[in-house]
C-alpha cells in the first residue's frame, strides 16, 4: 500500500507586475527596488533576508508592512516624510532625501536593502537613477531603466533631476559595495 503525501506549496510572489502591480527588481547584489510591498509579497521578501527597508513614500507604511518589519527585525528608514517639491506631475523628490538615501544604499552594513515607495516608479526611480550616475552609467541607459519601471507615468522632471544631479555631493564610504 502506498501513502500519498500532501505537500503544502509555498508561493513566493515578488512585488512585481502583474501579480501585485508593484515594480520589483534587483538593482545590484543585495540591493532591490519595489513599490509598497503587501502581505502577498512577504514570503518572497523573507527569502531576501533584508536588513534594511528604505521607504521613500510620504505616506505611512501599511500596518501589515510595519508588522513584517518588526517580526523580522528589519531596520526601517522612512525618508519620504520630507516634502516633495511641486505637486503631482510637477513634483520631484528633494535632493536632501536622495543624498540621504544614497548614503544608506552605499553602506554595505545596510544590505540586503530594499528601496521602496508607493508604486516603485518616481521616487525609487529617481534615487536608483542617481545611483546609476554614481556608477557612471550613460544617461541613455539610466533613462531606459527609469522608463521601464515608470511605464506610461514617466515624469520628465525626474529625468531632468537625474541628468543634473551632482555626484560630487556624494561621499562614498571607505567600505563601499563592490558594484560601485
Coordinates of N, CA and C in Angstrom, one line a residue:
X1 N 0.8 -1.2 0.0 CA 0.0 0.0 0.0 C 0.9 1.2 0.0
X2 N 0.6 2.2 -0.8 CA 1.4 3.4 -0.9 C 0.6 4.5 -0.2
X3 N 1.4 5.4 0.4 CA 0.8 6.5 1.1 C 1.0 7.8 0.3
X4 N 0.0 8.4 0.0 CA 0.1 9.7 -0.8 C 0.5 10.8 0.2
X5 N 1.5 11.5 -0.2 CA 1.9 12.7 0.5 C 1.3 13.9 0.0
X6 N 0.8 14.7 0.9 CA 0.3 16.0 0.5 C 1.4 17.1 0.9
X7 N 1.7 17.9 0.0 CA 2.7 18.9 0.3 C 2.0 20.3 0.2
X8 N 2.3 21.1 1.2 CA 1.8 22.5 1.2 C 2.8 23.3 0.3
X9 N 2.3 23.8 -0.8 CA 3.1 24.6 -1.7 C 3.1 26.0 -1.2
X10 N 4.3 26.5 -1.0 CA 4.5 27.9 -0.6 C 4.8 28.7 -1.9
X11 N 4.0 29.8 -2.1 CA 4.2 30.6 -3.3 C 5.0 31.9 -2.9
X12 N 6.0 32.2 -3.7 CA 6.8 33.4 -3.4 C 6.5 34.4 -4.5
X13 N 5.8 35.5 -4.1 CA 5.4 36.5 -5.0 C 6.1 37.8 -4.8
X14 N 7.0 38.1 -5.7 CA 7.7 39.4 -5.6 C 6.8 40.5 -5.9
X15 N 7.1 41.7 -5.3 CA 6.2 42.8 -5.6 C 6.4 43.4 -7.0
X16 N 5.9 42.7 -8.0 CA 6.1 43.0 -9.4 C 4.8 42.8 -10.2
X17 N 4.8 43.4 -11.3 CA 3.6 43.2 -12.2 C 3.6 41.8 -12.8
X18 N 2.5 41.1 -13.1 CA 1.2 41.6 -13.0 C 0.6 41.2 -11.6
X19 N 1.3 40.5 -10.8 CA 0.8 39.8 -9.6 C 0.3 40.8 -8.6
X20 N 1.0 41.9 -8.4 CA 0.6 42.9 -7.4 C 0.8 44.3 -7.8
X21 N 1.0 44.5 -9.1 CA 1.2 45.9 -9.7 C 2.3 46.7 -9.1
X22 N 3.3 46.0 -8.5 CA 4.4 46.7 -7.9 C 5.6 46.5 -8.8
X23 N 6.6 47.3 -8.7 CA 7.8 47.3 -9.6 C 9.0 46.7 -8.9
X24 N 9.0 45.4 -8.7 CA 10.1 44.7 -8.0 C 11.3 44.5 -9.0
X25 N 12.5 44.7 -8.6 CA 13.7 44.4 -9.4 C 14.9 44.3 -8.5
X26 N 15.9 43.5 -9.0 CA 17.2 43.5 -8.3 C 18.0 44.6 -9.0
X27 N 18.5 45.5 -8.2 CA 19.3 46.6 -8.8 C 20.8 46.2 -8.8
X28 N 21.3 45.6 -7.8 CA 22.6 45.0 -7.7 C 22.5 43.9 -6.6
X29 N 23.6 43.2 -6.5 CA 23.6 42.1 -5.5 C 23.4 42.8 -4.1
X30 N 22.3 42.3 -3.4 CA 22.0 42.8 -2.1 C 21.2 44.1 -2.1
X31 N 20.8 44.6 -3.3 CA 20.1 45.9 -3.4 C 18.9 45.6 -4.3
X32 N 17.7 45.9 -3.8 CA 16.4 45.7 -4.5 C 15.6 46.9 -4.5
X33 N 14.6 46.9 -5.4 CA 13.6 48.0 -5.5 C 12.2 47.5 -5.7
X34 N 11.2 48.2 -5.3 CA 9.9 47.8 -5.5 C 8.9 48.9 -5.1
X35 N 7.6 48.7 -5.4 CA 6.6 49.5 -4.9 C 6.3 49.0 -3.5
X36 N 5.4 49.6 -2.8 CA 5.0 49.3 -1.4 C 4.6 47.8 -1.4
X37 N 5.4 47.0 -0.6 CA 5.0 45.5 -0.6 C 3.7 45.3 0.2
X38 N 3.0 44.3 -0.2 CA 1.8 43.9 0.6 C 2.0 42.5 1.1
X39 N 1.1 42.0 1.9 CA 1.3 40.7 2.6 C 1.5 39.5 1.6
X40 N 1.0 39.6 0.4 CA 1.3 38.5 -0.6 C 2.8 38.4 -0.9
X41 N 3.5 39.5 -0.7 CA 4.9 39.6 -1.1 C 5.8 39.2 0.1
X42 N 5.3 39.1 1.3 CA 6.1 38.9 2.5 C 6.9 37.6 2.4
X43 N 6.3 36.4 2.0 CA 7.1 35.2 1.9 C 8.3 35.4 0.9
X44 N 8.1 36.1 -0.2 CA 9.2 36.4 -1.1 C 10.3 37.2 -0.4
X45 N 9.8 38.3 0.2 CA 10.8 39.2 0.9 C 11.6 38.5 2.0
X46 N 10.9 37.6 2.7 CA 11.6 36.8 3.7 C 12.9 36.1 3.1
X47 N 12.7 35.6 1.9 CA 13.9 34.9 1.2 C 15.0 35.9 0.9
X48 N 14.8 37.2 0.8 CA 15.9 38.2 0.6 C 16.7 38.4 1.9
X49 N 16.1 38.1 3.0 CA 16.8 38.3 4.3 C 17.2 39.7 4.5
X50 N 16.3 40.6 4.3 CA 16.5 42.1 4.3 C 17.0 42.5 5.7
X51 N 18.0 43.4 5.6 CA 18.4 44.1 6.8 C 17.8 45.5 7.0
X52 N 17.5 46.1 5.8 CA 17.0 47.5 5.8 C 15.9 47.6 4.7
X53 N 14.9 48.4 5.0 CA 13.9 48.9 4.1 C 14.0 50.4 4.1
X54 N 14.3 51.0 2.9 CA 14.4 52.4 2.7 C 13.0 52.8 2.1
X55 N 12.2 53.5 2.8 CA 10.8 53.9 2.4 C 10.8 55.3 2.0
X56 N 10.5 55.6 0.7 CA 10.6 56.9 0.2 C 9.2 57.6 0.0
X57 N 8.2 56.9 0.3 CA 6.8 57.4 0.2 C 6.5 58.4 1.4
X58 N 5.8 59.5 1.1 CA 5.5 60.4 2.2 C 4.4 59.8 3.1
X59 N 3.7 58.8 2.6 CA 2.6 58.1 3.4 C 3.2 57.2 4.4
X60 N 2.4 56.9 5.4 CA 2.9 55.9 6.4 C 2.8 54.5 5.8
X61 N 3.7 53.6 6.2 CA 3.6 52.3 5.7 C 2.3 51.6 6.2
X62 N 1.9 50.6 5.5 CA 0.7 49.8 6.0 C 1.0 49.1 7.3
X63 N 0.0 48.8 8.1 CA 0.2 48.1 9.3 C 0.8 46.7 9.1
X64 N 0.4 46.1 8.0 CA 1.0 44.8 7.7 C 2.5 44.9 7.4
X65 N 2.9 45.9 6.7 CA 4.3 46.1 6.5 C 5.1 46.4 7.8
X66 N 4.5 47.2 8.6 CA 5.1 47.6 9.9 C 5.3 46.3 10.7
X67 N 4.2 45.5 10.7 CA 4.3 44.2 11.5 C 5.4 43.3 10.9
X68 N 5.5 43.2 9.6 CA 6.5 42.4 8.9 C 7.9 42.9 9.3
X69 N 8.1 44.2 9.3 CA 9.4 44.8 9.6 C 9.8 44.4 11.1
X70 N 8.8 44.6 12.0 CA 9.0 44.3 13.4 C 9.3 42.8 13.6
X71 N 8.5 42.0 13.0 CA 8.7 40.5 13.1 C 10.0 40.0 12.6
X72 N 10.6 40.7 11.7 CA 11.9 40.2 11.1 C 13.1 41.1 11.4
X73 N 12.9 42.0 12.4 CA 13.9 42.8 12.9 C 14.7 43.5 11.8
X74 N 13.9 44.2 10.9 CA 14.4 44.9 9.8 C 14.5 46.4 10.2
X75 N 15.7 47.0 9.8 CA 15.8 48.4 10.1 C 14.9 49.1 9.1
X76 N 14.2 50.1 9.5 CA 13.2 50.9 8.7 C 13.6 52.3 8.7
X77 N 13.9 52.8 7.5 CA 14.3 54.2 7.3 C 13.2 54.9 6.4
X78 N 12.4 55.8 7.1 CA 11.3 56.5 6.4 C 11.8 57.9 6.0
X79 N 12.4 57.9 4.8 CA 12.9 59.2 4.3 C 11.9 60.0 3.5
X80 N 10.8 59.4 3.2 CA 9.8 60.1 2.4 C 9.0 61.1 3.1
X81 N 9.2 61.3 4.4 CA 8.5 62.3 5.2 C 8.8 63.7 4.8
X82 N 9.9 63.9 4.2 CA 10.3 65.3 3.7 C 9.4 65.6 2.5
X83 N 9.0 66.9 2.5 CA 8.0 67.3 1.5 C 8.7 67.3 0.1
X84 N 8.0 66.8 -0.9 CA 8.5 66.9 -2.3 C 8.3 68.3 -2.8
X85 N 9.1 68.7 -3.7 CA 9.0 70.0 -4.3 C 8.0 69.9 -5.5
X86 N 7.0 70.7 -5.5 CA 5.9 70.7 -6.5 C 4.8 69.7 -6.1
X87 N 3.9 69.5 -7.0 CA 2.8 68.6 -6.8 C 2.5 67.8 -8.0
X88 N 2.0 66.6 -7.8 CA 1.6 65.7 -8.9 C 2.7 65.5 -9.9
X89 N 2.3 65.7 -11.2 CA 3.3 65.5 -12.3 C 4.5 66.5 -12.2
X90 N 4.4 67.5 -11.4 CA 5.4 68.5 -11.3 C 6.2 68.4 -10.0
X91 N 6.1 67.2 -9.4 CA 6.8 67.0 -8.1 C 8.1 66.2 -8.3
X92 N 9.1 66.5 -7.5 CA 10.3 65.7 -7.5 C 10.7 65.4 -6.1
X93 N 11.4 64.4 -5.9 CA 12.0 64.0 -4.6 C 13.0 65.1 -4.2
X94 N 13.1 65.5 -2.9 CA 14.1 66.5 -2.5 C 15.5 66.0 -2.6
X95 N 16.4 66.9 -3.0 CA 17.8 66.5 -3.2 C 18.4 65.9 -1.9
X96 N 18.0 66.5 -0.7 CA 18.5 66.0 0.6 C 18.0 64.6 0.8
X97 N 16.8 64.2 0.4 CA 16.3 62.9 0.5 C 17.1 61.9 -0.3
X98 N 17.4 62.3 -1.6 CA 18.2 61.5 -2.5 C 19.6 61.3 -1.9
X99 N 20.2 62.3 -1.4 CA 21.6 62.2 -0.8 C 21.6 61.3 0.4
X100 N 20.6 61.4 1.3 CA 20.5 60.6 2.5 C 20.2 59.1 2.1
X101 N 19.4 58.9 1.0 CA 19.1 57.5 0.6 C 20.4 56.9 0.0
X102 N 21.1 57.7 -0.8 CA 22.4 57.1 -1.4 C 23.4 56.8 -0.3
X103 N 23.5 57.6 0.8 CA 24.4 57.2 1.8 C 24.1 55.9 2.4
X104 N 22.8 55.6 2.6 CA 22.3 54.3 3.2 C 22.6 53.2 2.2
X105 N 22.3 53.5 0.9 CA 22.5 52.4 -0.1 C 24.0 52.1 -0.3
X106 N 24.8 53.0 -0.1 CA 26.3 52.8 -0.3 C 27.0 52.2 0.9
X107 N 26.2 52.0 2.0 CA 26.8 51.4 3.2 C 26.5 49.9 3.2
X108 N 27.5 49.1 3.0 CA 27.2 47.6 2.9 C 26.6 47.0 4.1
X109 N 26.8 47.7 5.3 CA 26.2 47.2 6.5 C 24.7 47.2 6.5
X110 N 24.1 48.0 5.6 CA 22.6 48.0 5.5 C 22.1 47.0 4.6
X111 N 22.9 46.2 3.9 CA 22.5 45.2 2.9 C 22.2 43.9 3.5
X112 N 21.3 43.1 2.9 CA 20.4 43.4 1.8 C 19.4 44.5 2.1
X113 N 19.2 45.4 1.2 CA 18.4 46.6 1.3 C 17.3 46.7 0.2
X114 N 16.1 47.1 0.6 CA 15.0 47.3 -0.3 C 14.7 48.8 -0.4
X115 N 14.7 49.4 -1.6 CA 14.3 50.7 -1.8 C 12.9 50.7 -2.3
X116 N 12.0 51.4 -1.6 CA 10.6 51.3 -2.0 C 9.9 52.6 -1.8
X117 N 8.8 52.8 -2.6 CA 7.9 54.0 -2.5 C 6.5 53.4 -2.8
X118 N 5.6 54.3 -3.0 CA 4.2 53.8 -3.2 C 4.0 52.9 -4.4
X119 N 4.6 53.2 -5.5 CA 4.4 52.4 -6.7 C 5.8 51.9 -7.3
X120 N 6.9 52.4 -6.7 CA 8.2 51.9 -7.2 C 8.6 52.6 -8.5
X121 N 8.0 53.7 -8.8 CA 8.2 54.4 -10.0 C 9.1 55.6 -9.9
X122 N 8.5 56.7 -9.3 CA 9.1 58.0 -9.4 C 10.2 58.2 -8.4
X123 N 9.9 58.2 -7.1 CA 11.0 58.4 -6.1 C 12.0 57.3 -6.1
X124 N 11.6 56.1 -6.1 CA 12.5 55.0 -6.2 C 13.3 55.1 -7.5
X125 N 12.7 55.4 -8.6 CA 13.4 55.5 -9.9 C 14.4 56.6 -9.9
X126 N 14.1 57.7 -9.2 CA 15.0 58.9 -9.2 C 16.2 58.5 -8.4
X127 N 16.0 57.9 -7.2 CA 17.2 57.5 -6.4 C 18.0 56.5 -7.1
X128 N 17.4 55.5 -7.8 CA 18.2 54.5 -8.5 C 18.9 55.1 -9.7
X129 N 18.2 56.1 -10.3 CA 18.9 56.8 -11.5 C 20.1 57.6 -11.0
X130 N 20.0 58.2 -9.8 CA 21.2 58.9 -9.3 C 22.3 57.9 -8.9
X131 N 21.9 56.8 -8.4 CA 22.9 55.7 -8.1 C 23.6 55.3 -9.4
X132 N 22.8 55.1 -10.5 CA 23.4 54.7 -11.8 C 24.4 55.8 -12.2
X133 N 24.1 57.1 -12.0 CA 25.1 58.1 -12.3 C 26.4 57.9 -11.6
X134 N 26.3 57.6 -10.3 CA 27.5 57.3 -9.5 C 28.3 56.2 -10.0
X135 N 27.5 55.2 -10.6 CA 28.2 54.0 -11.2 C 28.7 54.3 -12.6
X136 N 28.5 55.6 -13.1 CA 29.0 56.0 -14.4 C 28.3 55.4 -15.6
X137 N 27.0 55.1 -15.3 CA 26.2 54.6 -16.5 C 25.9 55.8 -17.4
X138 N 25.7 55.6 -18.7 CA 25.4 56.7 -19.6 C 23.9 57.1 -19.4
X139 N 23.6 58.3 -19.7 CA 22.2 58.8 -19.5 C 21.2 58.0 -20.2
X140 N 21.5 57.5 -21.4 CA 20.5 56.7 -22.2 C 20.1 55.5 -21.5
X141 N 21.1 54.8 -20.9 CA 20.8 53.6 -20.1 C 20.1 53.9 -18.8
X142 N 20.4 55.0 -18.2 CA 19.7 55.4 -16.9 C 18.3 55.7 -17.2
X143 N 18.0 56.4 -18.3 CA 16.6 56.8 -18.6 C 15.8 55.6 -19.1
X144 N 16.5 54.7 -19.8 CA 15.8 53.4 -20.2 C 15.3 52.7 -19.0
X145 N 16.2 52.5 -18.0 CA 15.8 51.8 -16.8 C 14.7 52.5 -16.1
X146 N 14.8 53.9 -15.9 CA 13.8 54.7 -15.3 C 12.4 54.5 -16.0
X147 N 12.4 54.6 -17.3 CA 11.2 54.4 -18.1 C 10.6 53.0 -18.0
X148 N 11.4 52.0 -17.9 CA 10.9 50.6 -17.9 C 10.1 50.5 -16.6
X149 N 10.5 51.1 -15.5 CA 9.7 51.0 -14.3 C 8.6 52.0 -14.2
X150 N 8.8 53.2 -14.8 CA 7.7 54.2 -14.7 C 6.6 53.9 -15.7
X151 N 6.8 53.1 -16.7 CA 5.8 52.8 -17.7 C 5.3 54.1 -18.4
X152 N 4.0 54.2 -18.5 CA 3.4 55.4 -19.1 C 3.3 56.6 -18.2
X153 N 3.9 56.5 -17.0 CA 3.9 57.5 -16.0 C 5.2 58.3 -15.8
X154 N 6.0 58.3 -16.9 CA 7.3 59.0 -16.9 C 7.1 60.5 -16.5
X155 N 8.0 60.9 -15.6 CA 8.0 62.4 -15.3 C 9.3 63.0 -15.8
X156 N 9.2 63.9 -16.7 CA 10.4 64.5 -17.3 C 11.2 65.3 -16.2
X157 N 10.5 65.8 -15.2 CA 11.2 66.5 -14.1 C 12.2 65.5 -13.4
X158 N 11.8 64.3 -13.2 CA 12.6 63.3 -12.6 C 13.8 63.0 -13.4
X159 N 13.6 62.9 -14.7 CA 14.7 62.6 -15.6 C 15.7 63.8 -15.6
X160 N 15.1 65.0 -15.6 CA 16.0 66.2 -15.5 C 16.7 66.3 -14.2
X161 N 16.1 65.9 -13.1 CA 16.8 65.8 -11.8 C 18.0 64.9 -11.9
X162 N 17.8 63.7 -12.5 CA 18.8 62.7 -12.6 C 20.0 63.3 -13.5
X163 N 19.6 63.9 -14.6 CA 20.6 64.4 -15.5 C 21.5 65.5 -14.9
X164 N 20.9 66.3 -14.1 CA 21.7 67.4 -13.5 C 22.1 67.1 -12.0
X165 N 21.9 65.9 -11.6 CA 22.3 65.5 -10.2 C 23.8 65.6 -10.1
X166 N 24.3 66.2 -9.1 CA 25.8 66.4 -8.9 C 26.3 65.3 -8.1
X167 N 27.0 64.3 -8.7 CA 27.5 63.2 -8.0 C 28.6 63.6 -7.0
X168 N 29.2 64.7 -7.2 CA 30.3 65.2 -6.2 C 29.7 65.5 -4.9
X169 N 28.4 65.6 -4.7 CA 27.7 65.8 -3.4 C 27.7 64.5 -2.6
X170 N 28.0 63.4 -3.2 CA 28.0 62.1 -2.5 C 29.4 61.7 -2.2
X171 N 29.6 61.4 -0.9 CA 30.9 60.9 -0.5 C 30.8 59.4 -0.2
X172 N 31.4 58.6 -1.1 CA 31.3 57.1 -0.9 C 32.0 56.7 0.4
X173 N 31.4 55.8 1.1 CA 32.1 55.3 2.3 C 33.4 54.6 2.0
X174 N 34.3 54.5 3.0 CA 35.5 53.8 2.8 C 35.3 52.3 2.4
X175 N 34.3 51.7 3.1 CA 33.9 50.3 2.8 C 32.7 50.3 1.9
X176 N 32.9 50.6 0.6 CA 31.8 50.7 -0.3 C 31.5 49.4 -1.0
X177 N 30.3 49.2 -1.5 CA 30.0 48.0 -2.2 C 30.9 47.7 -3.4
X178 N 31.1 46.5 -3.8 CA 32.0 46.1 -4.9 C 31.4 46.7 -6.2
X179 N 30.1 46.8 -6.3 CA 29.4 47.3 -7.6 C 29.5 48.8 -7.8
X180 N 30.1 49.5 -6.9 CA 30.2 51.0 -7.1 C 31.3 51.4 -7.9

